[in-house]
Amino acid sequence: MSTIIYPAPIFGPIHSRRLGVSLGINLLPADGKFCTFDCIYCECGYNKDFRPKQKVQTREAVREALEKRLADMKENGPSPDVLTFAGNGEPTANPYFPEIIDDTLALRDKYFPNAKVSVLSNSTFIHNPKVFAALNKVDNNILKLDTVDPDYIQTVDRPTGNYQVKNIIEGLKAFNGNLIIQTIFLKGTTDEGKDVDNTTDKYVLPWLEAVKQIRPRQVMVYTIDRETPDQKLQKATHEELDRIVQLVKEAGIDASASY
């Protein structure tokens, strides 16, 4: 399969389906994947296949590279809509993440004050007080909740450590609405033949109840867009995503779909 291993610490800009012109910030090693999930749909491949030899990015390296790139974009374009923490795994796993957020906000204000700062996170570090505080500072605190079904989580998201979805939901509620929930919906089977369709009421309705408890300011639902490590996964349809969006909106929460 083809996989995407992102340069570090800065990549792009790229056009994001959800966020617009996005300058990427990868806080993880440039030569492999470093993540607390090992999702069967991850465009970066499986953790075991891309073990990095380099270290995570330092605060100084990120700040210097980001300022250099923003200064160039200020002079030559394009103007970013968003500065997005993403890349080769879980950005909040970087031990310098809180300080890097402060540096990024300052540089954003200096060069492109209208740009948003976004973090794409799998939520596994939200109970760390410093990470929690840093996420509360950004414009788009985008946190993953693919399902509330523990078996599905182990099959599809495959956490590498102790992951209790009830604790994650409580942590998400603690943001008091200052977050965006991001959920992938897909169909098909694993390579071993296990069904992974989470578009049915069996999965959607319990997830929706959790979303109602969390009360995020927005929900982003999406489906696979690139080649995946498991080869038998399939995209959710437009109609399935639209149905889920409508259910969220009926609960009084803003929602959007990326197909």
mmCIF file with all atom_site columns, N, CA and C in Angstrom, residues 40-80:
data_model
loop_
_atom_site.group_PDB
_atom_site.id
_atom_site.type_symbol
_atom_site.label_atom_id
_atom_site.label_alt_id
_atom_site.label_comp_id
_atom_site.label_asym_id
_atom_site.label_entity_id
_atom_site.label_seq_id
_atom_site.pdbx_PDB_ins_code
_atom_site.Cartn_x
_atom_site.Cartn_y
_atom_site.Cartn_z
_atom_site.occupancy
_atom_site.B_iso_or_equiv
_atom_site.pdbx_formal_charge
_atom_site.auth_seq_id
_atom_site.auth_comp_id
_atom_site.auth_asym_id
_atom_site.auth_atom_id
_atom_site.pdbx_PDB_model_num
ATOM 1   N N  . ILE A 1 40 ? -6.599 1.053  11.768 1.00 0.00 ? 40 ILE A N  1
ATOM 2   C CA . ILE A 1 40 ? -6.542 0.268  10.541 1.00 0.00 ? 40 ILE A CA 1
ATOM 3   C C  . ILE A 1 40 ? -6.827 1.126  9.309  1.00 0.00 ? 40 ILE A C  1
ATOM 4   N N  . TYR A 1 41 ? -7.256 2.379  9.510  1.00 0.00 ? 41 TYR A N  1
ATOM 5   C CA . TYR A 1 41 ? -7.534 3.274  8.379  1.00 0.00 ? 41 TYR A CA 1
ATOM 6   C C  . TYR A 1 41 ? -6.494 4.376  8.226  1.00 0.00 ? 41 TYR A C  1
ATOM 7   N N  . CYS A 1 42 ? -5.422 4.361  9.024  1.00 0.00 ? 42 CYS A N  1
ATOM 8   C CA . CYS A 1 42 ? -4.475 5.480  9.048  1.00 0.00 ? 42 CYS A CA 1
ATOM 9   C C  . CYS A 1 42 ? -3.663 5.568  7.760  1.00 0.00 ? 42 CYS A C  1
ATOM 10  N N  . GLU A 1 43 ? -3.645 6.763  7.162  1.00 0.00 ? 43 GLU A N  1
ATOM 11  C CA . GLU A 1 43 ? -2.895 6.984  5.922  1.00 0.00 ? 43 GLU A CA 1
ATOM 12  C C  . GLU A 1 43 ? -1.392 6.830  6.128  1.00 0.00 ? 43 GLU A C  1
ATOM 13  N N  . CYS A 1 44 ? -0.924 6.908  7.390  1.00 0.00 ? 44 CYS A N  1
ATOM 14  C CA . CYS A 1 44 ? 0.502  6.750  7.688  1.00 0.00 ? 44 CYS A CA 1
ATOM 15  C C  . CYS A 1 44 ? 0.912  5.292  7.872  1.00 0.00 ? 44 CYS A C  1
ATOM 16  N N  . GLY A 1 45 ? -0.046 4.359  7.756  1.00 0.00 ? 45 GLY A N  1
ATOM 17  C CA . GLY A 1 45 ? 0.268  2.947  7.880  1.00 0.00 ? 45 GLY A CA 1
ATOM 18  C C  . GLY A 1 45 ? 0.253  2.466  9.319  1.00 0.00 ? 45 GLY A C  1
ATOM 19  N N  . TYR A 1 46 ? 0.701  1.235  9.526  1.00 0.00 ? 46 TYR A N  1
ATOM 20  C CA . TYR A 1 46 ? 0.740  0.636  10.850 1.00 0.00 ? 46 TYR A CA 1
ATOM 21  C C  . TYR A 1 46 ? 2.000  1.070  11.597 1.00 0.00 ? 46 TYR A C  1
ATOM 22  N N  . ASN A 1 47 ? 1.878  1.189  12.904 1.00 0.00 ? 47 ASN A N  1
ATOM 23  C CA . ASN A 1 47 ? 3.025  1.604  13.714 1.00 0.00 ? 47 ASN A CA 1
ATOM 24  C C  . ASN A 1 47 ? 4.232  0.697  13.507 1.00 0.00 ? 47 ASN A C  1
ATOM 25  N N  . LYS A 1 48 ? 3.986  -0.616 13.468 1.00 0.00 ? 48 LYS A N  1
ATOM 26  C CA . LYS A 1 48 ? 5.089  -1.580 13.391 1.00 0.00 ? 48 LYS A CA 1
ATOM 27  C C  . LYS A 1 48 ? 5.902  -1.466 12.115 1.00 0.00 ? 48 LYS A C  1
ATOM 28  N N  . ASP A 1 49 ? 5.287  -0.939 11.079 1.00 0.00 ? 49 ASP A N  1
ATOM 29  C CA . ASP A 1 49 ? 5.960  -0.872 9.783  1.00 0.00 ? 49 ASP A CA 1
ATOM 30  C C  . ASP A 1 49 ? 6.781  0.401  9.597  1.00 0.00 ? 49 ASP A C  1
ATOM 31  N N  . PHE A 1 50 ? 6.600  1.363  10.489 1.00 0.00 ? 50 PHE A N  1
ATOM 32  C CA . PHE A 1 50 ? 7.265  2.655  10.298 1.00 0.00 ? 50 PHE A CA 1
ATOM 33  C C  . PHE A 1 50 ? 7.838  3.166  11.620 1.00 0.00 ? 50 PHE A C  1
ATOM 34  N N  . ARG A 1 51 ? 8.608  2.322  12.287 1.00 0.00 ? 51 ARG A N  1
ATOM 35  C CA . ARG A 1 51 ? 9.218  2.709  13.546 1.00 0.00 ? 51 ARG A CA 1
ATOM 36  C C  . ARG A 1 51 ? 10.265 3.798  13.294 1.00 0.00 ? 51 ARG A C  1
ATOM 37  N N  . PRO A 1 52 ? 10.118 4.951  13.930 1.00 0.00 ? 52 PRO A N  1
ATOM 38  C CA . PRO A 1 52 ? 11.085 6.026  13.669 1.00 0.00 ? 52 PRO A CA 1
ATOM 39  C C  . PRO A 1 52 ? 12.402 5.795  14.405 1.00 0.00 ? 52 PRO A C  1
ATOM 40  N N  . LYS A 1 53 ? 13.478 6.303  13.832 1.00 0.00 ? 53 LYS A N  1
ATOM 41  C CA . LYS A 1 53 ? 14.780 6.295  14.481 1.00 0.00 ? 53 LYS A CA 1
ATOM 42  C C  . LYS A 1 53 ? 15.117 7.677  15.036 1.00 0.00 ? 53 LYS A C  1
ATOM 43  N N  . GLN A 1 54 ? 14.494 8.696  14.458 1.00 0.00 ? 54 GLN A N  1
ATOM 44  C CA . GLN A 1 54 ? 14.728 10.056 14.931 1.00 0.00 ? 54 GLN A CA 1
ATOM 45  C C  . GLN A 1 54 ? 13.867 10.341 16.169 1.00 0.00 ? 54 GLN A C  1
ATOM 46  N N  . LYS A 1 55 ? 14.154 11.466 16.816 1.00 0.00 ? 55 LYS A N  1
ATOM 47  C CA . LYS A 1 55 ? 13.406 11.870 17.997 1.00 0.00 ? 55 LYS A CA 1
ATOM 48  C C  . LYS A 1 55 ? 12.273 12.814 17.611 1.00 0.00 ? 55 LYS A C  1
ATOM 49  N N  . VAL A 1 56 ? 11.382 13.086 18.571 1.00 0.00 ? 56 VAL A N  1
ATOM 50  C CA . VAL A 1 56 ? 10.325 14.066 18.337 1.00 0.00 ? 56 VAL A CA 1
ATOM 51  C C  . VAL A 1 56 ? 10.951 15.443 18.168 1.00 0.00 ? 56 VAL A C  1
ATOM 52  N N  . GLN A 1 57 ? 10.193 16.361 17.596 1.00 0.00 ? 57 GLN A N  1
ATOM 53  C CA . GLN A 1 57 ? 10.687 17.705 17.350 1.00 0.00 ? 57 GLN A CA 1
ATOM 54  C C  . GLN A 1 57 ? 10.838 18.485 18.659 1.00 0.00 ? 57 GLN A C  1
ATOM 55  N N  . THR A 1 58 ? 11.891 19.279 18.740 1.00 0.00 ? 58 THR A N  1
ATOM 56  C CA . THR A 1 58 ? 12.079 20.126 19.906 1.00 0.00 ? 58 THR A CA 1
ATOM 57  C C  . THR A 1 58 ? 11.301 21.428 19.748 1.00 0.00 ? 58 THR A C  1
ATOM 58  N N  . ARG A 1 59 ? 11.080 22.098 20.867 1.00 0.00 ? 59 ARG A N  1
ATOM 59  C CA . ARG A 1 59 ? 10.390 23.384 20.837 1.00 0.00 ? 59 ARG A CA 1
ATOM 60  C C  . ARG A 1 59 ? 11.134 24.373 19.946 1.00 0.00 ? 59 ARG A C  1
ATOM 61  N N  . GLU A 1 60 ? 12.453 24.424 20.086 1.00 0.00 ? 60 GLU A N  1
ATOM 62  C CA . GLU A 1 60 ? 13.241 25.393 19.323 1.00 0.00 ? 60 GLU A CA 1
ATOM 63  C C  . GLU A 1 60 ? 13.183 25.104 17.833 1.00 0.00 ? 60 GLU A C  1
ATOM 64  N N  . ALA A 1 61 ? 13.265 23.832 17.461 1.00 0.00 ? 61 ALA A N  1
ATOM 65  C CA . ALA A 1 61 ? 13.235 23.474 16.040 1.00 0.00 ? 61 ALA A CA 1
ATOM 66  C C  . ALA A 1 61 ? 11.907 23.856 15.416 1.00 0.00 ? 61 ALA A C  1
ATOM 67  N N  . VAL A 1 62 ? 10.816 23.611 16.133 1.00 0.00 ? 62 VAL A N  1
ATOM 68  C CA . VAL A 1 62 ? 9.495  23.945 15.596 1.00 0.00 ? 62 VAL A CA 1
ATOM 69  C C  . VAL A 1 62 ? 9.344  25.454 15.464 1.00 0.00 ? 62 VAL A C  1
ATOM 70  N N  . ARG A 1 63 ? 9.723  26.188 16.485 1.00 0.00 ? 63 ARG A N  1
ATOM 71  C CA . ARG A 1 63 ? 9.565  27.639 16.451 1.00 0.00 ? 63 ARG A CA 1
ATOM 72  C C  . ARG A 1 63 ? 10.368 28.261 15.307 1.00 0.00 ? 63 ARG A C  1
ATOM 73  N N  . GLU A 1 64 ? 11.604 27.837 15.138 1.00 0.00 ? 64 GLU A N  1
ATOM 74  C CA . GLU A 1 64 ? 12.457 28.401 14.090 1.00 0.00 ? 64 GLU A CA 1
ATOM 75  C C  . GLU A 1 64 ? 11.921 28.057 12.703 1.00 0.00 ? 64 GLU A C  1
ATOM 76  N N  . ALA A 1 65 ? 11.543 26.807 12.494 1.00 0.00 ? 65 ALA A N  1
ATOM 77  C CA . ALA A 1 65 ? 11.045 26.400 11.180 1.00 0.00 ? 65 ALA A CA 1
ATOM 78  C C  . ALA A 1 65 ? 9.704  27.053 10.868 1.00 0.00 ? 65 ALA A C  1
ATOM 79  N N  . LEU A 1 66 ? 8.836  27.175 11.860 1.00 0.00 ? 66 LEU A N  1
ATOM 80  C CA . LEU A 1 66 ? 7.531  27.788 11.629 1.00 0.00 ? 66 LEU A CA 1
ATOM 81  C C  . LEU A 1 66 ? 7.677  29.265 11.308 1.00 0.00 ? 66 LEU A C  1
ATOM 82  N N  . GLU A 1 67 ? 8.533  29.966 12.029 1.00 0.00 ? 67 GLU A N  1
ATOM 83  C CA . GLU A 1 67 ? 8.693  31.398 11.740 1.00 0.00 ? 67 GLU A CA 1
ATOM 84  C C  . GLU A 1 67 ? 9.278  31.613 10.346 1.00 0.00 ? 67 GLU A C  1
ATOM 85  N N  . LYS A 1 68 ? 10.234 30.797 9.975  1.00 0.00 ? 68 LYS A N  1
ATOM 86  C CA . LYS A 1 68 ? 10.825 30.915 8.639  1.00 0.00 ? 68 LYS A CA 1
ATOM 87  C C  . LYS A 1 68 ? 9.764  30.700 7.550  1.00 0.00 ? 68 LYS A C  1
ATOM 88  N N  . ARG A 1 69 ? 8.907  29.694 7.745  1.00 0.00 ? 69 ARG A N  1
ATOM 89  C CA . ARG A 1 69 ? 7.886  29.398 6.730  1.00 0.00 ? 69 ARG A CA 1
ATOM 90  C C  . ARG A 1 69 ? 6.810  30.475 6.699  1.00 0.00 ? 69 ARG A C  1
ATOM 91  N N  . LEU A 1 70 ? 6.398  30.967 7.857  1.00 0.00 ? 70 LEU A N  1
ATOM 92  C CA . LEU A 1 70 ? 5.377  32.006 7.889  1.00 0.00 ? 70 LEU A CA 1
ATOM 93  C C  . LEU A 1 70 ? 5.887  33.305 7.287  1.00 0.00 ? 70 LEU A C  1
ATOM 94  N N  . ALA A 1 71 ? 7.148  33.638 7.526  1.00 0.00 ? 71 ALA A N  1
ATOM 95  C CA . ALA A 1 71 ? 7.727  34.847 6.936  1.00 0.00 ? 71 ALA A CA 1
ATOM 96  C C  . ALA A 1 71 ? 7.749  34.740 5.415  1.00 0.00 ? 71 ALA A C  1
ATOM 97  N N  . ASP A 1 72 ? 8.077  33.547 4.915  1.00 0.00 ? 72 ASP A N  1
ATOM 98  C CA . ASP A 1 72 ? 8.078  33.335 3.462  1.00 0.00 ? 72 ASP A CA 1
ATOM 99  C C  . ASP A 1 72 ? 6.662  33.435 2.895  1.00 0.00 ? 72 ASP A C  1
ATOM 100 N N  . MET A 1 73 ? 5.698  32.867 3.576  1.00 0.00 ? 73 MET A N  1
ATOM 101 C CA . MET A 1 73 ? 4.313  32.932 3.107  1.00 0.00 ? 73 MET A CA 1
ATOM 102 C C  . MET A 1 73 ? 3.781  34.367 3.166  1.00 0.00 ? 73 MET A C  1
ATOM 103 N N  . LYS A 1 74 ? 4.223  35.126 4.151  1.00 0.00 ? 74 LYS A N  1
ATOM 104 C CA . LYS A 1 74 ? 3.813  36.525 4.236  1.00 0.00 ? 74 LYS A CA 1
ATOM 105 C C  . LYS A 1 74 ? 4.296  37.309 3.025  1.00 0.00 ? 74 LYS A C  1
ATOM 106 N N  . GLU A 1 75 ? 5.480  36.977 2.548  1.00 0.00 ? 75 GLU A N  1
ATOM 107 C CA . GLU A 1 75 ? 6.065  37.698 1.417  1.00 0.00 ? 75 GLU A CA 1
ATOM 108 C C  . GLU A 1 75 ? 5.592  37.147 0.081  1.00 0.00 ? 75 GLU A C  1
ATOM 109 N N  . ASN A 1 76 ? 5.468  35.831 -0.008 1.00 0.00 ? 76 ASN A N  1
ATOM 110 C CA . ASN A 1 76 ? 5.228  35.199 -1.307 1.00 0.00 ? 76 ASN A CA 1
ATOM 111 C C  . ASN A 1 76 ? 3.887  34.483 -1.434 1.00 0.00 ? 76 ASN A C  1
ATOM 112 N N  . GLY A 1 77 ? 3.155  34.330 -0.328 1.00 0.00 ? 77 GLY A N  1
ATOM 113 C CA . GLY A 1 77 ? 1.896  33.609 -0.366 1.00 0.00 ? 77 GLY A CA 1
ATOM 114 C C  . GLY A 1 77 ? 2.108  32.108 -0.368 1.00 0.00 ? 77 GLY A C  1
ATOM 115 N N  . PRO A 1 78 ? 1.027  31.357 -0.258 1.00 0.00 ? 78 PRO A N  1
ATOM 116 C CA . PRO A 1 78 ? -0.337 31.816 -0.029 1.00 0.00 ? 78 PRO A CA 1
ATOM 117 C C  . PRO A 1 78 ? -0.580 32.113 1.452  1.00 0.00 ? 78 PRO A C  1
ATOM 118 N N  . SER A 1 79 ? -1.652 32.789 1.748  1.00 0.00 ? 79 SER A N  1
ATOM 119 C CA . SER A 1 79 ? -2.024 33.043 3.131  1.00 0.00 ? 79 SER A CA 1
ATOM 120 C C  . SER A 1 79 ? -2.744 31.808 3.679  1.00 0.00 ? 79 SER A C  1
ATOM 121 N N  . PRO A 1 80 ? -2.325 31.301 4.820  1.00 0.00 ? 80 PRO A N  1
ATOM 122 C CA . PRO A 1 80 ? -2.982 30.105 5.361  1.00 0.00 ? 80 PRO A CA 1
ATOM 123 C C  . PRO A 1 80 ? -4.311 30.449 6.028  1.00 0.00 ? 80 PRO A C  1
#
